Amino acid sequence: PAEAVVRIDPQAAEIIPGQHTTVAVMLDAAATRPVVAATMLVQYDPSIVRPVQCTPPAGSPLQGACNPNFNATQGLIKFNLV
């Protein structure tokens, strides 16, 4: 397997109840071994935030799916990229 790092941008956001914000979830992989497929879990605090939508960026070379309701009790979003 290739080494990869998942980044969230921005790393922190200050929002008030009822307000929406957008964060980017990025996969940085070593250039010597390209990513063919990846499954990622992103964890959040469900007592503070509620994810509502996943949208792929325009022009992204990766395709896949995102489930913002994968495990709302534990605060997990699942990403599958190919």
N, CA, C and O atoms as a MOPAC input file, in Angstrom:
PM7 MOZYME 1SCF
protein

 N      0.82000 1    -1.21000 1     0.00000 1
 C      0.00000 1     0.00000 1     0.00000 1
 C      0.85600 1     1.26300 1     0.00000 1
 O      1.96100 1     1.27600 1     0.54300 1
 N      0.35100 1     2.28900 1    -0.59500 1
 C      1.03200 1     3.58100 1    -0.61900 1
 C      0.75100 1     4.34000 1     0.67400 1
 O     -0.30400 1     4.17800 1     1.28800 1
 N      1.70700 1     5.16600 1     1.07200 1
 C      1.48100 1     6.02000 1     2.23900 1
 C      0.66400 1     7.22300 1     1.82500 1
 O      0.87600 1     7.80200 1     0.75900 1
 N     -0.26800 1     7.58900 1     2.67600 1
 C     -1.12100 1     8.73500 1     2.37700 1
 C     -1.50300 1     9.42700 1     3.67400 1
 O     -1.51500 1     8.81800 1     4.74400 1
 N     -1.81300 1    10.70000 1     3.55900 1
 C     -2.24300 1    11.51200 1     4.69800 1
 C     -3.56200 1    12.17000 1     4.32100 1
 O     -3.70300 1    12.72200 1     3.22900 1
 N     -4.52200 1    12.10700 1     5.23000 1
 C     -5.80100 1    12.78200 1     5.02400 1
 C     -5.72600 1    14.13800 1     5.71800 1
 O     -5.35000 1    14.22200 1     6.88700 1
 N     -6.08400 1    15.19700 1     4.99600 1
 C     -6.09100 1    16.54700 1     5.56700 1
 C     -7.48700 1    17.13800 1     5.48200 1
 O     -8.23400 1    16.86600 1     4.54100 1
 N     -7.83200 1    17.95000 1     6.47400 1
 C     -9.07700 1    18.70500 1     6.49300 1
 C     -8.70400 1    20.18300 1     6.38700 1
 O     -7.82500 1    20.64800 1     7.11200 1
 N     -9.35400 1    20.92000 1     5.50100 1
 C     -9.04300 1    22.33700 1     5.32500 1
 C    -10.34300 1    23.13600 1     5.28200 1
 O    -11.17800 1    22.87400 1     4.41700 1
 N    -10.54300 1    24.08100 1     6.16300 1
 C     -9.63200 1    24.51000 1     7.21300 1
 C     -9.62100 1    23.51300 1     8.37200 1
 O    -10.57700 1    22.76400 1     8.57200 1
 N     -8.51700 1    23.51900 1     9.13500 1
 C     -8.39300 1    22.60600 1    10.26600 1
 C     -9.35100 1    22.96600 1    11.39100 1
 O     -9.73500 1    22.09900 1    12.17700 1
 N     -9.73500 1    24.21000 1    11.47700 1
 C    -10.68800 1    24.65700 1    12.50700 1
 C    -11.58800 1    25.72600 1    11.90100 1
 O    -11.17200 1    26.48500 1    11.02700 1
 N    -12.82100 1    25.77200 1    12.37800 1
 C    -13.77100 1    26.79300 1    11.91900 1
 C    -14.64400 1    27.18300 1    13.09800 1
 O    -15.06500 1    26.33200 1    13.88100 1
 N    -14.90700 1    28.44700 1    13.21600 1
 C    -15.77200 1    28.93600 1    14.28200 1
 C    -17.13200 1    29.27800 1    13.67600 1
 O    -17.25400 1    30.20500 1    12.87600 1
 N    -18.14200 1    28.51700 1    14.06800 1
 C    -19.48200 1    28.74800 1    13.53600 1
 C    -20.46800 1    28.82400 1    14.69600 1
 O    -20.20100 1    28.32900 1    15.79100 1
 N    -21.60300 1    29.44700 1    14.43600 1
 C    -22.63900 1    29.55400 1    15.45900 1
 C    -23.74000 1    28.53500 1    15.14600 1
 O    -23.87100 1    28.11300 1    13.99700 1
 N    -24.53200 1    28.13400 1    16.14200 1
 C    -25.59900 1    27.16100 1    15.88800 1
 C    -26.49400 1    27.59300 1    14.72800 1
 O    -26.90400 1    28.75000 1    14.63800 1
 N    -26.78600 1    26.64500 1    13.84800 1
 C    -27.62500 1    26.91300 1    12.68700 1
 C    -26.85000 1    27.37400 1    11.46700 1
 O    -27.40200 1    27.40400 1    10.36600 1
 N    -25.59300 1    27.73100 1    11.63300 1
 C    -24.76900 1    28.20300 1    10.52700 1
 C    -24.12600 1    27.01200 1     9.81500 1
 O    -23.84300 1    25.99200 1    10.44300 1
 N    -23.89600 1    27.14000 1     8.50800 1
 C    -23.22900 1    26.10500 1     7.72500 1
 C    -21.80500 1    26.53300 1     7.42600 1
 O    -21.51100 1    27.72500 1     7.33900 1
 N    -20.93200 1    25.56600 1     7.27000 1
 C    -19.58000 1    25.82700 1     6.80200 1
 C    -19.17400 1    24.68900 1     5.88200 1
 O    -19.78800 1    23.62200 1     5.90200 1
 N    -18.16300 1    24.90500 1     5.09400 1
 C    -17.66900 1    23.89700 1     4.16700 1
 C    -16.22900 1    23.58100 1     4.50900 1
 O    -15.43400 1    24.48400 1     4.76800 1
 N    -15.89400 1    22.30800 1     4.51000 1
 C    -14.50600 1    21.88800 1     4.69600 1
 C    -14.12600 1    20.97000 1     3.54300 1
 O    -14.96400 1    20.25000 1     2.99900 1
 N    -12.86900 1    21.00700 1     3.18600 1
 C    -12.34600 1    20.12300 1     2.14600 1
 C    -11.62900 1    18.96300 1     2.81200 1
 O    -10.84600 1    19.16200 1     3.74100 1
 N    -11.89400 1    17.75400 1     2.34400 1
 C    -11.19100 1    16.56400 1     2.79700 1
 C    -10.27000 1    16.16600 1     1.66100 1
 O    -10.72100 1    15.85900 1     0.55700 1
 N     -8.95900 1    16.17300 1     1.94300 1
 C     -7.97800 1    15.93000 1     0.88800 1
 C     -7.10700 1    14.73300 1     1.22900 1
 O     -6.77000 1    14.51300 1     2.39200 1
 N     -6.75000 1    13.97400 1     0.23200 1
 C     -5.87700 1    12.82600 1     0.37800 1
 C     -4.55800 1    13.15500 1    -0.29700 1
 O     -4.50000 1    13.32000 1    -1.51600 1
 N     -3.50200 1    13.25000 1     0.49300 1
 C     -2.16300 1    13.49200 1    -0.04600 1
 C     -1.42000 1    12.16500 1    -0.06700 1
 O     -1.20700 1    11.55100 1     0.97900 1
 N     -1.02500 1    11.72400 1    -1.25400 1
 C     -0.32900 1    10.44700 1    -1.39900 1
 C      1.08600 1    10.68700 1    -1.89400 1
 O      1.36700 1    11.68200 1    -2.56300 1
 N      1.96800 1     9.76300 1    -1.55800 1
 C      3.34700 1     9.84100 1    -2.02800 1
 C      3.35700 1     9.78800 1    -3.55300 1
 O      2.67400 1     8.95600 1    -4.14900 1
 N      4.11000 1    10.65300 1    -4.17100 1
 C      4.13300 1    10.74700 1    -5.63700 1
 C      4.68000 1     9.48500 1    -6.29400 1
 O      4.36900 1     9.21000 1    -7.45300 1
 N      5.49400 1     8.70900 1    -5.56700 1
 C      6.10800 1     7.52200 1    -6.17300 1
 C      5.12800 1     6.37100 1    -6.34000 1
 O      5.35500 1     5.47700 1    -7.15400 1
 N      4.02700 1     6.38400 1    -5.56700 1
 C      3.02600 1     5.31400 1    -5.65100 1
 C      1.65400 1     5.95500 1    -5.74400 1
 O      1.12000 1     6.39900 1    -4.72800 1
 N      1.07400 1     6.01500 1    -6.91600 1
 C     -0.23700 1     6.65700 1    -7.06500 1
 C     -1.33800 1     5.87400 1    -6.34100 1
 O     -1.23700 1     4.66000 1    -6.16200 1
 N     -2.36800 1     6.57700 1    -5.93900 1
 C     -3.51200 1     5.96600 1    -5.27600 1
 C     -4.42700 1     5.36500 1    -6.32400 1
 O     -4.82000 1     6.04300 1    -7.27400 1
 N     -4.76800 1     4.09800 1    -6.15900 1
 C     -5.70100 1     3.42100 1    -7.05400 1
 C     -7.07700 1     3.39900 1    -6.41800 1
 O     -8.08400 1     3.58300 1    -7.10200 1
 N     -7.12700 1     3.17400 1    -5.09900 1
 C     -8.38900 1     3.17400 1    -4.35400 1
 C     -8.07500 1     3.48800 1    -2.89100 1
 O     -6.97700 1     3.21600 1    -2.40500 1
 N     -9.04700 1     4.06000 1    -2.20900 1
 C     -8.86400 1     4.38300 1    -0.79100 1
 C    -10.20900 1     4.39200 1    -0.08500 1
 O    -11.22400 1     4.80100 1    -0.64900 1
 N    -10.19500 1     3.93800 1     1.15000 1
 C    -11.35500 1     4.06000 1     2.02900 1
 C    -10.89600 1     4.84600 1     3.23900 1
 O     -9.89000 1     4.50500 1     3.86200 1
 N    -11.62600 1     5.89700 1     3.57600 1
 C    -11.24700 1     6.75700 1     4.69700 1
 C    -12.44100 1     6.95600 1     5.61600 1
 O    -13.58600 1     7.02000 1     5.16700 1
 N    -12.15900 1     7.05200 1     6.89800 1
 C    -13.16400 1     7.43900 1     7.87500 1
 C    -12.72600 1     8.75900 1     8.48200 1
 O    -11.59400 1     8.88800 1     8.94800 1
 N    -13.60600 1     9.72900 1     8.47800 1
 C    -13.34800 1    11.02700 1     9.10400 1
 C    -14.26600 1    11.12300 1    10.31000 1
 O    -15.47500 1    10.92000 1    10.19800 1
 N    -13.68700 1    11.43500 1    11.46700 1
 C    -14.48200 1    11.48900 1    12.69600 1
 C    -14.73300 1    12.93200 1    13.10600 1
 O    -13.87100 1    13.79700 1    12.95100 1
 N    -15.93800 1    13.17800 1    13.63500 1
 C    -16.33500 1    14.49100 1    14.12700 1
 C    -17.10500 1    14.29200 1    15.42700 1
 O    -17.46600 1    13.16800 1    15.77500 1
 N    -17.35300 1    15.36900 1    16.13400 1
 C    -18.10700 1    15.30200 1    17.39200 1
 C    -19.58100 1    15.53300 1    17.07600 1
 O    -19.97700 1    16.65900 1    16.77800 1
 N    -20.41200 1    14.46500 1    17.13900 1
 C    -21.81700 1    14.61600 1    16.76500 1
 C    -22.62600 1    15.47700 1    17.73600 1
 O    -23.75300 1    15.85400 1    17.41600 1
 N    -22.09000 1    15.79100 1    18.89600 1
 C    -22.80300 1    16.68700 1    19.81700 1
 C    -22.60500 1    18.15000 1    19.41900 1
 O    -23.28400 1    19.03500 1    19.94200 1
 N    -21.67800 1    18.40400 1    18.49700 1
 C    -21.37000 1    19.78400 1    18.10300 1
 C    -21.78200 1    20.07800 1    16.66700 1
 O    -22.35300 1    21.13400 1    16.39200 1
 N    -21.49900 1    19.15600 1    15.74600 1
 C    -21.79500 1    19.39800 1    14.33100 1
 C    -22.63100 1    18.26100 1    13.75400 1
 O    -22.70100 1    17.16600 1    14.31200 1
 N    -23.26400 1    18.55500 1    12.61800 1
 C    -24.06200 1    17.57000 1    11.88800 1
 C    -23.75100 1    17.72100 1    10.40400 1
 O    -24.16800 1    18.69800 1     9.78300 1
 N    -23.02400 1    16.76500 1     9.82900 1
 C    -22.74000 1    16.85800 1     8.39500 1
 C    -24.02900 1    16.68800 1     7.59600 1
 O    -24.89400 1    15.88800 1     7.95600 1
 N    -24.14600 1    17.43900 1     6.52100 1
 C    -25.37700 1    17.38300 1     5.73100 1
 C    -25.15500 1    16.96900 1     4.27900 1
 O    -26.09800 1    16.52600 1     3.62300 1
 N    -23.92900 1    17.10200 1     3.76100 1
 C    -23.73800 1    16.83100 1     2.34300 1
 C    -22.26600 1    16.60600 1     2.03400 1
 O    -21.38900 1    17.19800 1     2.66400 1
 N    -22.00700 1    15.74800 1     1.06000 1
 C    -20.66800 1    15.55300 1     0.50500 1
 C    -20.73700 1    15.87800 1    -0.97900 1
 O    -21.61000 1    15.37900 1    -1.68800 1
 N    -19.82800 1    16.70400 1    -1.44300 1
 C    -19.81100 1    17.09200 1    -2.84600 1
 C    -18.39000 1    16.97700 1    -3.37300 1
 O    -17.48600 1    17.59400 1    -2.80800 1
 N    -18.15500 1    16.20900 1    -4.43900 1
 C    -16.80000 1    16.11700 1    -4.98000 1
 C    -16.40400 1    17.42700 1    -5.65000 1
 O    -17.24800 1    18.11300 1    -6.22800 1
 N    -15.12900 1    17.77300 1    -5.57500 1
 C    -14.68200 1    19.00600 1    -6.22800 1
 C    -14.70900 1    18.86500 1    -7.74500 1
 O    -14.46000 1    17.78700 1    -8.28300 1
 N    -15.00800 1    19.94800 1    -8.41500 1
 C    -15.02000 1    19.95200 1    -9.87700 1
 C    -13.63000 1    19.62900 1   -10.40400 1
 O    -12.63700 1    20.16800 1    -9.91500 1
 N    -13.55500 1    18.76500 1   -11.38300 1
 C    -12.28400 1    18.43200 1   -12.01400 1
 C    -11.43400 1    17.43200 1   -11.25100 1
 O    -10.28900 1    17.19200 1   -11.63500 1
 N    -11.95200 1    16.84500 1   -10.18900 1
 C    -11.17400 1    15.87800 1    -9.42400 1
 C    -10.91500 1    14.63000 1   -10.26000 1
 O    -11.82700 1    14.13000 1   -10.91900 1
 N     -9.66500 1    14.11100 1   -10.24200 1
 C     -9.38000 1    12.88900 1   -11.00400 1
 C     -9.92800 1    11.63800 1   -10.30600 1
 O    -10.04300 1    10.58400 1   -10.93100 1
 N    -10.26200 1    11.74700 1    -9.03300 1
 C    -10.80200 1    10.60100 1    -8.29600 1
 C    -12.31600 1    10.58400 1    -8.35600 1
 O    -12.96500 1    11.62800 1    -8.40400 1
 N    -12.86300 1     9.38500 1    -8.35300 1
 C    -14.30100 1     9.21200 1    -8.27700 1
 C    -14.59800 1     8.35700 1    -7.06900 1
 O    -13.72300 1     7.63700 1    -6.58800 1
 N    -15.81400 1     8.42400 1    -6.57200 1
 C    -16.15900 1     7.59500 1    -5.43400 1
 C    -17.44200 1     8.04500 1    -4.79600 1
 O    -18.28500 1     8.69000 1    -5.42000 1
 N    -17.57000 1     7.69100 1    -3.53600 1
 C    -18.79200 1     8.00600 1    -2.80600 1
 C    -18.44800 1     8.45800 1    -1.40300 1
 O    -17.38100 1     8.15600 1    -0.86700 1
 N    -19.38100 1     9.18800 1    -0.82700 1
 C    -19.23400 1     9.67100 1     0.53900 1
 C    -20.56100 1     9.45100 1     1.23900 1
 O    -21.62100 1     9.73000 1     0.67900 1
 N    -20.50500 1     8.95200 1     2.45600 1
 C    -21.71300 1     8.72700 1     3.23700 1
 C    -21.63500 1     9.55600 1     4.51500 1
 O    -21.00900 1     9.12700 1     5.48400 1
 N    -22.27100 1    10.75800 1     4.53600 1
 C    -22.19400 1    11.59700 1     5.73700 1
 C    -22.96800 1    11.01200 1     6.92200 1
 O    -22.79900 1    11.46400 1     8.05400 1
 N    -23.81400 1    10.01000 1     6.66900 1
 C    -24.59100 1     9.37400 1     7.74200 1
 C    -24.09000 1     7.97000 1     8.05300 1
 O    -24.84300 1     7.15500 1     8.58600 1
 N    -22.83200 1     7.67000 1     7.73100 1
 C    -22.28100 1     6.32900 1     7.92900 1
 C    -22.45500 1     5.86200 1     9.37300 1
 O    -22.93600 1     4.75300 1     9.60700 1
 N    -22.07500 1     6.68200 1    10.33100 1
 C    -22.29500 1     6.36200 1    11.74200 1
 C    -22.43400 1     7.67200 1    12.49900 1
 O    -21.46200 1     8.18500 1    13.05400 1
 N    -23.64700 1     8.21100 1    12.51700 1
 C    -23.89700 1     9.50300 1    13.16000 1
 C    -23.74700 1     9.42600 1    14.67400 1
 O    -23.43600 1    10.43600 1    15.30700 1
 N    -23.96000 1     8.25300 1    15.27400 1
 C    -23.81700 1     8.10700 1    16.72300 1
 C    -22.36900 1     8.28100 1    17.14900 1
 O    -22.08900 1     8.95800 1    18.13800 1
 N    -21.44800 1     7.67500 1    16.41100 1
 C    -20.01900 1     7.79500 1    16.72600 1
 C    -19.36200 1     8.96000 1    16.00500 1
 O    -18.20300 1     9.27700 1    16.27300 1
 N    -20.07900 1     9.59900 1    15.10200 1
 C    -19.54100 1    10.73800 1    14.37100 1
 C    -18.53700 1    10.33300 1    13.30800 1
 O    -17.41000 1    10.82800 1    13.29700 1
 N    -18.93600 1     9.43200 1    12.41100 1
 C    -18.03800 1     8.96700 1    11.35600 1
 C    -18.64900 1     9.19900 1     9.97900 1
 O    -19.81500 1     8.88500 1     9.74200 1
 N    -17.84400 1     9.75100 1     9.07900 1
 C    -18.19400 1     9.88800 1     7.67300 1
 C    -17.28200 1     8.94100 1     6.90500 1
 O    -16.07800 1     8.90200 1     7.16000 1
 N    -17.83700 1     8.17800 1     5.96700 1
 C    -17.02900 1     7.22100 1     5.21000 1
 C    -16.87100 1     7.69900 1     3.77700 1
 O    -17.83700 1     8.09300 1     3.12300 1
 N    -15.63400 1     7.65700 1     3.30600 1
 C    -15.29000 1     8.01200 1     1.92300 1
 C    -14.71000 1     6.78700 1     1.23200 1
 O    -13.84700 1     6.11300 1     1.79400 1
 N    -15.17100 1     6.49200 1     0.02700 1
 C    -14.58600 1     5.45000 1    -0.81800 1
 C    -14.17400 1     6.10500 1    -2.12200 1
 O    -15.01200 1     6.65500 1    -2.83700 1
 N    -12.88000 1     6.04800 1    -2.43800 1
 C    -12.36800 1     6.68000 1    -3.64100 1
 C    -11.75400 1     5.63700 1    -4.55500 1
 O    -11.10700 1     4.69300 1    -4.10200 1
 N    -11.96700 1     5.82400 1    -5.84700 1
 C    -11.33700 1     4.94900 1    -6.85300 1
 C    -10.81500 1     5.79200 1    -7.99000 1
 O    -10.24800 1     5.25900 1    -8.94400 1

